Structures are given as structure tokens and as C-alpha cells.
């Protein structure tokens, strides 16, 4: 059906369409059978939700539950268009190819990626469904912005259906070097899928360079700097758009009396330790939770401080719970926390307060306000918005951030206590330095980081992408080159 347009009866078409694996809200069935909608997990939704709240558009995504049919509906001024997947597709497309093949492969093979042909078939099938839904929802000449690794084939499939659209793609996670990506049996198809977009956006320029190099090597297209020249005359741009947060909204939330009170309460419930360490992550093996908790416990064990001096609150929100690697991780962390608290804790004073749960944004903000030292130690992370949220929440200008060099955010937050999460002793040294730092030193570092997140917020991220996409000429014979950004 090349070049044809399809449209759901009666549905208005949108000039801006977001296509993401998940809708911004997940469908939850309550014990009494009623259906409610809850904010979806992860950084993608926290970044895009405020962007979309400020402009009309449609969001196409999976409702987060295996159901046969969910009708389109309105949510906070957005048209939400659900794409359903079957129980088998949930296993093969979502848990399988997206999260047991691509996720570990794109994160430095921290876990071993699995390659299964039936998972790939399901990935193709579901990507086709998303592309068809986007083709139906988009108005003539609309901008369609496809998100993340679950939907890398959508740009090319959508272009086959709708040549009139401007298509953007943004990868929220890292894009690996050729040496790792080349393991993928379907490497060429993925690259060709992405090349259906006019602009392929990445978190870091190194990722964009990896992509350009792979396109040259594996697809054979001509490239120059950030541009790929296709044989049909079309040009594709690959460049970095580092994602951020709604900084002003986070500051306002942190300043609210409710959050301030809750933060004080958290500290008193913990026995008013001199220093409160905090980790907030999805329970994912890329996040380095195990290594950081070990490092913290060794600092107590080595006598640098006691459980009266310092405590660690670790929030780990449940994620992808049926995937083997995630199950193993959950057991490992449960055991480690048990050991540490058994060895080092005292009555009413555990070394680690571990919460395997998800919390609303206001509770996260209260934790950020309460914490003296935020510890973010992924082995590899596309950006890591938690680190930026912490900085935005430090409205008093104090607090310390311990941050992995391997998080995308480390390219911007240079004044953090940077660590290599594979080096436990190095991590201990930096955590201790953050613990011992005087107020002046903390404020010096925090001031610089707060300036960075104030200047580069999520609105800047989205508008720089939209501005570049708007420059793509309709018809796609040739693309006007987007302006360079410093
Ligand atoms: O940012 C990475 C990401 O995989 C997003 O695409 C996703 O929305 C989020 O993390 C949460 O993951 P999941 O949708 O698998 O729960």
C-alpha cells in the first residue's frame, strides 16, 4: 500500500504524532475489575509527557497490558491511540527481542544478548502495526517522532506508507560501537529501518558517530560527517540531542510545602542520620545497584562511618520482571541487602533501606530533597534523568552527586563525583569524598550543575529536534541541512 493513506473513521488527524512502545499511561485493572490509568515507568515518558502537555498531538503506544482492544481516548489534551499486542508478542517482541536481545546488546553486553529468529519475526510484525497506526493518525505533511529501540523499523515502514511525512527518530538508550552491534544477525535491517527517518537523534555524539560508521560499513551508503546520502537522493542526518527534564517543574515541586515537609519526615523516620545516601533506579542490571551497595557497606565495614552517621535509601522500581536476567538481579539484591543489614545494622538502624516499589513524582522529589548524596552508578546508561532530577531538586544549592562516567549525563554534569562503577575501590573513594566534602565545595559543584540543567531543559531538547525536523523539505527529494548547534 505504498503511498496510500488510511484513516480511522471519524478520527481527527494530528500534525504531531509521537510513536513510542508505551503510552504515557499504563492500563491497570483494579481488584474490583474497574480500569484505571497510571503514569508509565521510565525516563522516556517523564521527558516526553511535559513536552506533549504543551502542544496538541497524538501519542501512539501500547497500553501496558495484554488486552485485545482498547479504544483511542483523550488524556491531558492528547489523543492517545493504543496499539495492542498479544501474549505471544509480549513475550517475543517486548520481553524477547526488545529486552533480552537489543537492551543488553546496546548496553555494552553487560548481560549476554539472546538471538532468536522467532523473536525477530515478532519484532517486525509489531513494528509494522505501529507504522500502520502512525500512517492512519498523521495529517498531511505531519511530523512523526518515533521513540526508542523497540521501534527501530517503524521509520522505514512508515515512509513506505506515507511519503509526505517528516519522520524523526530518537534513541533514548546508548547506540553501541560497530564491534558490538555487528553481532546482531539483523544488523542491516535495523540500520535500514532507522534510515527511513529524516533525522536520527541520539543522546551523545559518539552514538551518532557509531551509527554513521555502521551505515557506511554495513549498508554501503555514502556518508559525510553527520549526513548519510541515500541512492534515491534523500539525505538523513544523525546527531546528538541530549535529553533533559522539566527543570522548572521539578524545582517548583521540590519547593512545595508538602514536599519539604515530607522530606523532613523521611529524615526523621530514618533517625536523622548525619548523611543520607540515595539511589533511585528501575531494577535493571545496567544500573550498577549491586556494586554501589557493596561499596557503601564496605565504607561502614572499614570504619569510615557508622550506621548512625550514614544510611542508604535504595528505591528500585520493579521492571521487566519475567525476563530471566531481571529475576536473577532481584534475588541477588534481596540477598545482598539482607547480608549487609544482618552484618552491619543495629536495632532501628538498618544500613540500607531498600524499597522494591514505584513511587509518584512527589515522593521522588521528597527523597531528592532529603538526600545529601545521590548515587547514580550505571555500567552504561543513555542519559539518566534521575541525576538531573536530583540536581534540579537541590533548590538550596547543596547536596552531592556521585555519577558514573558511563551515564550519558556525565558529559554534561562534569562537576559530579565521577566514578567507574567497575572499580569498587575507586567508587568507595569518591563516595567518601562526597561524604566528607565541606559545604563550600558541595555548593561550588552544585551551582555549576544547576546552571547546566537550568539551561538545557526538556523543552530545549524537544524544540531543537522539532526545529531541525521542520527544516526537512516536504517530498523528501533533498533535505535542507539542519543548522549546526554548538
Ligand atoms: O528509556 C529506556 C526505556 O526502555 C524506555 O523506552 C521505556 O519507556 C522505559 O525505559 C521503561 O521500560 P519498560 O517500558 O520496558 O518498562
PDB file of C-alpha atoms and ligand atoms in Angstrom, residues 22 41-42 44 94 99 103 148-150 172-173 282 320, ligand 1:
ATOM      1  CA  UNK A  22       4.263   2.614  25.735  1.00  0.00           C
ATOM      2  CA  UNK A  41       7.604   3.861  34.056  1.00  0.00           C
ATOM      3  CA  UNK A  42      10.909   5.121  32.694  1.00  0.00           C
ATOM      4  CA  UNK A  44      11.066   8.337  28.089  1.00  0.00           C
ATOM      5  CA  UNK A  94       8.772  -6.945  24.251  1.00  0.00           C
ATOM      6  CA  UNK A  99      14.634  -6.519  26.276  1.00  0.00           C
ATOM      7  CA  UNK A 103      18.693  -3.976  25.563  1.00  0.00           C
ATOM      8  CA  UNK A 148      13.445   4.222  21.135  1.00  0.00           C
ATOM      9  CA  UNK A 149      14.891   0.801  20.460  1.00  0.00           C
ATOM     10  CA  UNK A 150      11.608  -1.115  20.468  1.00  0.00           C
ATOM     11  CA  UNK A 172      16.851   7.007  24.395  1.00  0.00           C
ATOM     12  CA  UNK A 173      19.435   4.345  25.150  1.00  0.00           C
ATOM     13  CA  UNK A 282      14.434   0.824  37.693  1.00  0.00           C
ATOM     14  CA  UNK A 320      10.530  -6.495  33.169  1.00  0.00           C
TER      15      UNK A 320
HETATM   16  O1  LIG B   1      14.467   4.684  28.316  1.00  0.00           O
HETATM   17  C1  LIG B   1      14.519   3.328  28.187  1.00  0.00           C
HETATM   18  C2  LIG B   1      13.185   2.633  28.348  1.00  0.00           C
HETATM   19  O2  LIG B   1      13.253   1.347  27.878  1.00  0.00           O
HETATM   20  C3  LIG B   1      12.030   3.311  27.672  1.00  0.00           C
HETATM   21  O3  LIG B   1      11.892   3.043  26.307  1.00  0.00           O
HETATM   22  C4  LIG B   1      10.907   2.786  28.465  1.00  0.00           C
HETATM   23  O4  LIG B   1       9.802   3.579  28.387  1.00  0.00           O
HETATM   24  C5  LIG B   1      11.482   2.732  29.884  1.00  0.00           C
HETATM   25  O5  LIG B   1      12.844   2.517  29.718  1.00  0.00           O
HETATM   26  C6  LIG B   1      10.843   1.704  30.792  1.00  0.00           C
HETATM   27  O6  LIG B   1      10.988   0.412  30.288  1.00  0.00           O
HETATM   28  P1  LIG B   1       9.770  -0.556  30.040  1.00  0.00           P
HETATM   29  O7  LIG B   1       8.817   0.125  29.100  1.00  0.00           O
HETATM   30  O8  LIG B   1      10.351  -1.803  29.452  1.00  0.00           O
HETATM   31  O9  LIG B   1       9.135  -0.785  31.374  1.00  0.00           O
END
